[in-house]
Short mmCIF file of C-alpha atoms in Angstrom, two decimals:
data_model
loop_
_atom_site.label_atom_id
_atom_site.label_comp_id
_atom_site.label_asym_id
_atom_site.label_seq_id
_atom_site.Cartn_x
_atom_site.Cartn_y
_atom_site.Cartn_z
CA UNK A 302 0.00 0.00 0.00
CA UNK A 303 2.87 2.36 0.83
CA UNK A 304 4.29 1.91 -2.68
CA UNK A 305 0.96 2.87 -4.23
CA UNK A 306 0.82 6.03 -2.10
CA UNK A 307 4.40 6.90 -3.17
CA UNK A 308 3.50 6.43 -6.86
CA UNK A 309 0.54 8.82 -6.56
CA UNK A 310 2.82 11.39 -4.94
CA UNK A 311 5.43 11.14 -7.74
CA UNK A 312 3.06 11.20 -10.74
CA UNK A 313 1.98 14.86 -10.34
CA UNK A 314 5.64 15.89 -10.26
CA UNK A 315 6.39 14.00 -13.49
CA UNK A 316 3.38 15.40 -15.31
CA UNK A 317 4.30 18.96 -14.34
CA UNK A 318 7.99 18.72 -15.27
CA UNK A 319 9.71 19.38 -18.59
CA UNK A 320 11.09 16.31 -20.37
CA UNK A 321 14.71 16.43 -21.47
CA UNK A 322 16.48 14.01 -23.81
CA UNK A 323 20.29 14.04 -23.58
CA UNK A 324 20.04 16.89 -21.09
CA UNK A 325 19.50 17.21 -17.34
CA UNK A 326 18.46 20.86 -17.70
CA UNK A 327 15.54 21.01 -20.16
CA UNK A 328 14.33 24.37 -21.37
CA UNK A 329 11.70 25.60 -18.95
CA UNK A 330 9.59 26.92 -21.87
CA UNK A 331 9.53 23.54 -23.65
CA UNK A 332 7.46 20.48 -22.83
CA UNK A 333 10.14 18.41 -24.60
CA UNK A 334 13.74 19.53 -24.98
CA UNK A 335 16.03 17.37 -27.14
CA UNK A 336 19.75 18.00 -27.06
CA UNK A 337 21.49 17.09 -30.33
CA UNK A 338 24.62 15.90 -28.57
CA UNK A 339 24.71 12.37 -27.21
CA UNK A 340 27.33 9.98 -25.92
CA UNK A 341 28.58 9.07 -29.42
CA UNK A 342 28.26 12.40 -31.22
CA UNK A 343 25.29 14.31 -32.54
CA UNK A 344 21.84 13.36 -33.78
CA UNK A 345 18.61 14.86 -35.01
CA UNK A 346 14.86 14.45 -34.73
CA UNK A 347 13.47 11.84 -37.13
CA UNK A 348 9.96 12.78 -38.29
CA UNK A 349 7.75 9.86 -39.43
CA UNK A 350 8.29 9.28 -43.18
CA UNK A 351 5.16 8.21 -45.10
CA UNK A 352 3.94 8.07 -48.68
CA UNK A 353 0.94 10.10 -49.78
CA UNK A 354 -1.30 7.03 -49.61
CA UNK A 355 0.02 6.11 -46.16
CA UNK A 356 -0.67 9.64 -44.93
CA UNK A 357 -4.30 9.11 -45.95
CA UNK A 358 -4.50 6.16 -43.55
CA UNK A 359 -3.63 8.27 -40.52
CA UNK A 360 -6.70 8.62 -38.29
CA UNK A 361 -7.14 12.33 -37.59
CA UNK A 362 -9.53 14.30 -35.41
CA UNK A 363 -9.62 17.98 -34.44
CA UNK A 364 -7.42 16.97 -31.52
CA UNK A 365 -4.75 15.83 -34.06
CA UNK A 366 -4.00 19.50 -34.75
CA UNK A 367 -0.24 19.99 -35.14
CA UNK A 368 0.64 16.39 -36.04
CA UNK A 369 3.70 16.46 -38.32
CA UNK A 370 4.81 13.95 -40.96
CA UNK A 371 7.32 13.94 -43.81
CA UNK A 372 5.53 12.91 -47.02
CA UNK A 373 7.25 11.36 -50.05
CA UNK A 374 5.22 11.74 -53.27
CA UNK A 375 5.55 9.54 -56.36
CA UNK A 376 6.43 12.67 -58.34
CA UNK A 377 9.68 12.91 -56.40
CA UNK A 378 8.55 15.87 -54.31
CA UNK A 379 9.01 15.51 -50.53
CA UNK A 380 7.13 17.73 -48.08
CA UNK A 381 7.11 18.41 -44.35
CA UNK A 382 3.40 18.65 -43.53
CA UNK A 383 1.30 19.53 -40.48
CA UNK A 384 -2.29 18.54 -39.81
CA UNK A 385 -4.70 21.48 -39.74
CA UNK A 386 -7.51 20.36 -37.44
CA UNK A 387 -9.71 23.37 -38.14
CA UNK A 388 -9.82 22.75 -41.89
CA UNK A 389 -9.27 18.97 -41.72
CA UNK A 390 -6.40 19.08 -44.23
CA UNK A 391 -2.67 18.44 -44.26
CA UNK A 392 -0.85 21.73 -44.82
CA UNK A 393 2.57 21.75 -46.48
CA UNK A 394 5.20 23.50 -44.36
CA UNK A 395 8.07 23.10 -46.83
CA UNK A 396 8.70 20.97 -49.92
CA UNK A 397 11.88 19.65 -51.48
CA UNK A 398 12.42 18.44 -55.03
CA UNK A 399 14.70 15.53 -55.73
CA UNK A 400 17.38 16.40 -58.24
CA UNK A 401 16.89 14.18 -61.30
CA UNK A 402 19.29 11.26 -61.55
CA UNK A 403 20.97 10.64 -64.90
CA UNK A 404 20.14 7.06 -65.87
CA UNK A 405 21.75 7.17 -69.33
CA UNK A 406 23.80 9.68 -71.28
CA UNK A 407 25.60 9.68 -74.60
CA UNK A 408 27.47 12.72 -75.90
CA UNK A 409 29.59 10.81 -78.46
CA UNK A 410 32.73 12.44 -77.02
CA UNK A 411 34.46 9.22 -76.00
CA UNK A 412 34.70 7.71 -79.49
CA UNK A 413 37.36 8.26 -82.10
CA UNK A 414 36.16 10.08 -85.22
CA UNK A 415 34.78 7.64 -87.75
CA UNK A 416 33.09 5.36 -85.22
CA UNK A 417 29.93 4.12 -86.92
CA UNK A 418 29.07 2.79 -90.38
CA UNK A 419 29.79 3.91 -93.92
CA UNK A 420 29.19 2.66 -97.42
CA UNK A 421 32.77 1.65 -98.10
CA UNK A 422 32.44 -1.29 -95.73
CA UNK A 423 34.69 0.32 -93.11
CA UNK A 424 32.76 0.38 -89.85
CA UNK A 425 35.45 2.11 -87.81
CA UNK A 426 35.55 0.55 -84.35
CA UNK A 427 31.79 0.00 -84.32
CA UNK A 428 30.31 -2.15 -82.96
CA UNK A 429 33.32 -3.70 -81.21
CA UNK A 430 33.88 -0.89 -78.70
CA UNK A 431 30.32 0.48 -78.63
CA UNK A 432 27.79 -0.93 -76.17
CA UNK A 433 25.49 2.04 -75.57
CA UNK A 434 23.93 2.16 -79.06
CA UNK A 435 23.59 0.28 -82.32
CA UNK A 436 23.03 1.36 -85.93
CA UNK A 437 20.80 -0.39 -88.43
CA UNK A 438 21.05 0.44 -92.15
CA UNK A 439 17.57 -0.85 -92.91
CA UNK A 440 17.92 -1.25 -96.69
CA UNK A 441 21.73 -1.37 -96.84
CA UNK A 442 21.55 1.76 -98.95
CA UNK A 443 24.73 3.62 -97.93
CA UNK A 444 26.88 4.41 -100.98
CA UNK A 445 30.68 4.34 -100.78
CA UNK A 446 31.01 7.98 -99.67
CA UNK A 447 28.00 7.97 -97.30
CA UNK A 448 28.24 7.52 -93.55
CA UNK A 449 26.73 7.64 -90.08
CA UNK A 450 29.75 8.22 -87.86
CA UNK A 451 31.03 10.16 -84.89
CA UNK A 452 32.78 13.36 -85.94
CA UNK A 453 34.16 15.89 -83.43
CA UNK A 454 31.96 14.69 -80.60
CA UNK A 455 28.63 14.35 -82.42
CA UNK A 456 27.01 11.63 -84.51
CA UNK A 457 27.03 12.97 -88.08
CA UNK A 458 24.71 11.60 -90.77
CA UNK A 459 25.41 12.18 -94.46
CA UNK A 460 23.46 11.04 -97.54
CA UNK A 461 21.89 7.86 -96.16
CA UNK A 462 19.81 7.12 -99.31
CA UNK A 463 17.10 5.65 -97.13
CA UNK A 464 16.28 5.18 -93.45
CA UNK A 465 18.88 4.28 -90.84
CA UNK A 466 18.10 3.78 -87.16
CA UNK A 467 20.08 4.37 -84.00
CA UNK A 468 18.83 2.39 -81.01
CA UNK A 469 20.09 2.94 -77.49
CA UNK A 470 20.83 -0.03 -75.34
CA UNK A 471 17.99 -1.13 -73.07
CA UNK A 472 18.07 1.42 -70.23
CA UNK A 473 17.08 0.31 -66.73
CA UNK A 474 14.43 2.74 -65.39
CA UNK A 475 12.95 0.39 -62.79
CA UNK A 476 12.29 2.00 -59.42
CA UNK A 477 12.41 5.55 -60.76
CA UNK A 478 9.59 8.01 -61.41
CA UNK A 479 9.22 10.99 -63.74
CA UNK A 480 11.35 9.38 -66.44
CA UNK A 481 12.34 11.92 -69.09
CA UNK A 482 14.72 11.98 -72.03
CA UNK A 483 16.12 14.59 -74.37
CA UNK A 484 18.10 14.52 -77.63
CA UNK A 485 19.81 17.38 -79.46
CA UNK A 486 19.07 17.25 -83.20
CA UNK A 487 20.03 19.55 -86.06
CA UNK A 488 20.70 19.56 -89.79
CA UNK A 489 22.44 21.55 -92.53
CA UNK A 490 22.35 21.63 -96.32
CA UNK A 491 19.55 21.64 -98.89
CA UNK A 492 17.28 19.43 -96.83
CA UNK A 493 13.68 19.17 -98.06
CA UNK A 494 10.38 17.43 -97.49
CA UNK A 495 7.32 17.10 -99.71
CA UNK A 496 4.24 15.89 -97.78
CA UNK A 497 2.57 14.71 -100.97
CA UNK A 498 5.31 12.08 -101.29
CA UNK A 499 4.84 10.69 -97.78
CA UNK A 500 3.66 7.29 -99.02
CA UNK A 501 7.08 6.78 -100.60
CA UNK A 502 9.13 8.49 -97.89
CA UNK A 503 11.86 5.88 -97.74
CA UNK A 504 12.41 5.52 -101.50
CA UNK A 505 11.55 8.79 -103.27
CA UNK A 506 15.07 10.35 -103.04
CA UNK A 507 13.49 13.64 -101.89
CA UNK A 508 12.12 13.50 -98.36
CA UNK A 509 14.50 14.19 -95.48
CA UNK A 510 13.36 13.71 -91.88
CA UNK A 511 14.28 12.67 -88.35
CA UNK A 512 11.98 10.59 -86.16
CA UNK A 513 12.37 9.99 -82.43
CA UNK A 514 10.51 7.11 -80.83
CA UNK A 515 10.72 5.05 -77.66
CA UNK A 516 9.76 1.62 -76.37
CA UNK A 517 8.82 0.84 -72.77
CA UNK A 518 9.33 -2.70 -71.42
CA UNK A 519 9.87 -4.13 -74.89
CA UNK A 520 6.59 -2.81 -76.26
CA UNK A 521 5.86 -1.17 -79.60
CA UNK A 522 7.80 1.99 -80.42
CA UNK A 523 5.86 5.22 -79.97
CA UNK A 524 6.89 8.02 -82.33
CA UNK A 525 6.98 11.64 -81.17
CA UNK A 526 5.25 13.51 -84.00
CA UNK A 527 5.32 17.18 -85.03
CA UNK A 528 7.62 18.22 -82.20
CA UNK A 529 7.32 21.96 -81.48
CA UNK A 530 5.34 22.27 -84.71
CA UNK A 531 8.46 21.45 -86.72
CA UNK A 532 7.34 18.07 -87.99
CA UNK A 533 4.23 16.41 -89.41
CA UNK A 534 1.62 13.96 -88.16
CA UNK A 535 4.06 11.25 -89.31
CA UNK A 536 7.49 12.68 -88.44
CA UNK A 537 9.20 14.30 -85.46
CA UNK A 538 11.19 16.89 -87.45
CA UNK A 539 11.30 17.92 -91.11
CA UNK A 540 12.80 20.95 -92.90
CA UNK A 541 10.97 24.22 -92.22
CA UNK A 542 10.20 24.91 -95.86
CA UNK A 543 8.64 21.99 -97.68
CA UNK A 544 8.83 21.57 -101.45
CA UNK A 545 6.68 24.25 -103.08
CA UNK A 546 6.45 26.28 -99.88
CA UNK A 547 7.56 29.81 -99.09
CA UNK A 548 11.16 30.80 -98.46
CA UNK A 549 14.32 30.77 -100.51
CA UNK A 550 15.58 27.45 -99.18
CA UNK A 551 14.51 24.71 -96.76
CA UNK A 552 15.86 25.06 -93.24
CA UNK A 553 16.09 22.23 -90.72
CA UNK A 554 15.27 23.03 -87.07
CA UNK A 555 17.99 22.99 -84.44
CA UNK A 556 15.98 21.47 -81.62
CA UNK A 557 16.13 19.44 -78.42
CA UNK A 558 13.44 16.78 -78.63
CA UNK A 559 12.10 15.81 -75.21
CA UNK A 560 9.66 13.33 -73.73
CA UNK A 561 8.50 13.32 -70.11
CA UNK A 562 6.23 11.35 -67.80
CA UNK A 563 7.44 7.86 -68.69
CA UNK A 564 7.42 4.88 -66.34
CA UNK A 565 8.28 1.22 -66.52
CA UNK A 566 11.25 -1.10 -66.11
CA UNK A 567 13.21 -0.63 -69.35
CA UNK A 568 13.45 2.05 -72.02
CA UNK A 569 14.89 1.99 -75.54
CA UNK A 570 15.15 5.22 -77.54
CA UNK A 571 15.26 5.11 -81.33
CA UNK A 572 16.33 7.87 -83.71
CA UNK A 573 15.43 7.21 -87.36
CA UNK A 574 16.81 9.50 -90.07
CA UNK A 575 17.38 9.81 -93.77
CA UNK A 576 18.75 12.34 -96.24
CA UNK A 577 19.44 12.01 -99.92
CA UNK A 578 22.34 14.22 -100.98
CA UNK A 579 26.06 14.62 -100.36
CA UNK A 580 25.53 18.19 -99.16
CA UNK A 581 22.88 17.22 -96.59
CA UNK A 582 23.81 16.49 -92.98
CA UNK A 583 22.03 15.58 -89.75
CA UNK A 584 23.59 15.73 -86.29
CA UNK A 585 22.61 13.75 -83.15
CA UNK A 586 24.06 14.65 -79.76
CA UNK A 587 23.48 14.59 -75.99
CA UNK A 588 21.03 11.75 -75.46
CA UNK A 589 20.10 12.02 -71.78
CA UNK A 590 17.64 9.99 -69.69
CA UNK A 591 16.77 11.13 -66.15
CA UNK A 592 14.47 10.01 -63.36
CA UNK A 593 13.66 10.65 -59.71
#
């Protein structure tokens, strides 16, 4: 009985006192005073980390006012949030954005000039020393002086006489969100495109174009069409001035083609291009894939 009486005497003193962690002298103005220094160094306060869906499972009442959690969203945004009991909502105190992580990059700087394929049968050091991309001359149409090769840190395309495709290796995007990619594309020379000849694009010796497409998890390739209004319903990019159009000469856009909002486990990017004259050139550079 005497122990029970002693307990009742002590409890009021505990309930009225400040609580200190790692300190014997807690701040008199604080109900809980945590000192960052401990016996092994320093530490911090770990706020409960939850996903957005997990936050929705927290049982809240008006008395939950002031409850704090750290919420990780699938978009990559992370927010410190406090429960507002008056409005029955979680209010964001501060949000952080994860810096995108580069999952794949190719700037063609690491290859000796001439790495690729050409019509003379000399393939440079491709594909022996190249693992990040492959080239496919679909109709085997490169003439002896034609090529798709690295030159001065870019992939240069000259007079393909039909479509050729560059495919990236299969890129692992599993576990990441907000997958995006970008590719720098440009062209010079008397490039042209006549929409009326679209049905014979790959054989008419006139139409020049670049297409960018992508495949998720081994599925069908999806082509990005009419990027920034500089293509058609069939192609990503074509010369500004089509055959019979206004202007003194066709002009090919210097553009960075982008695609955002992808998700899956693997990604393959394909760039398909063709031009038909020795004075026509395309350039591919800076293929970058990022995720959060």
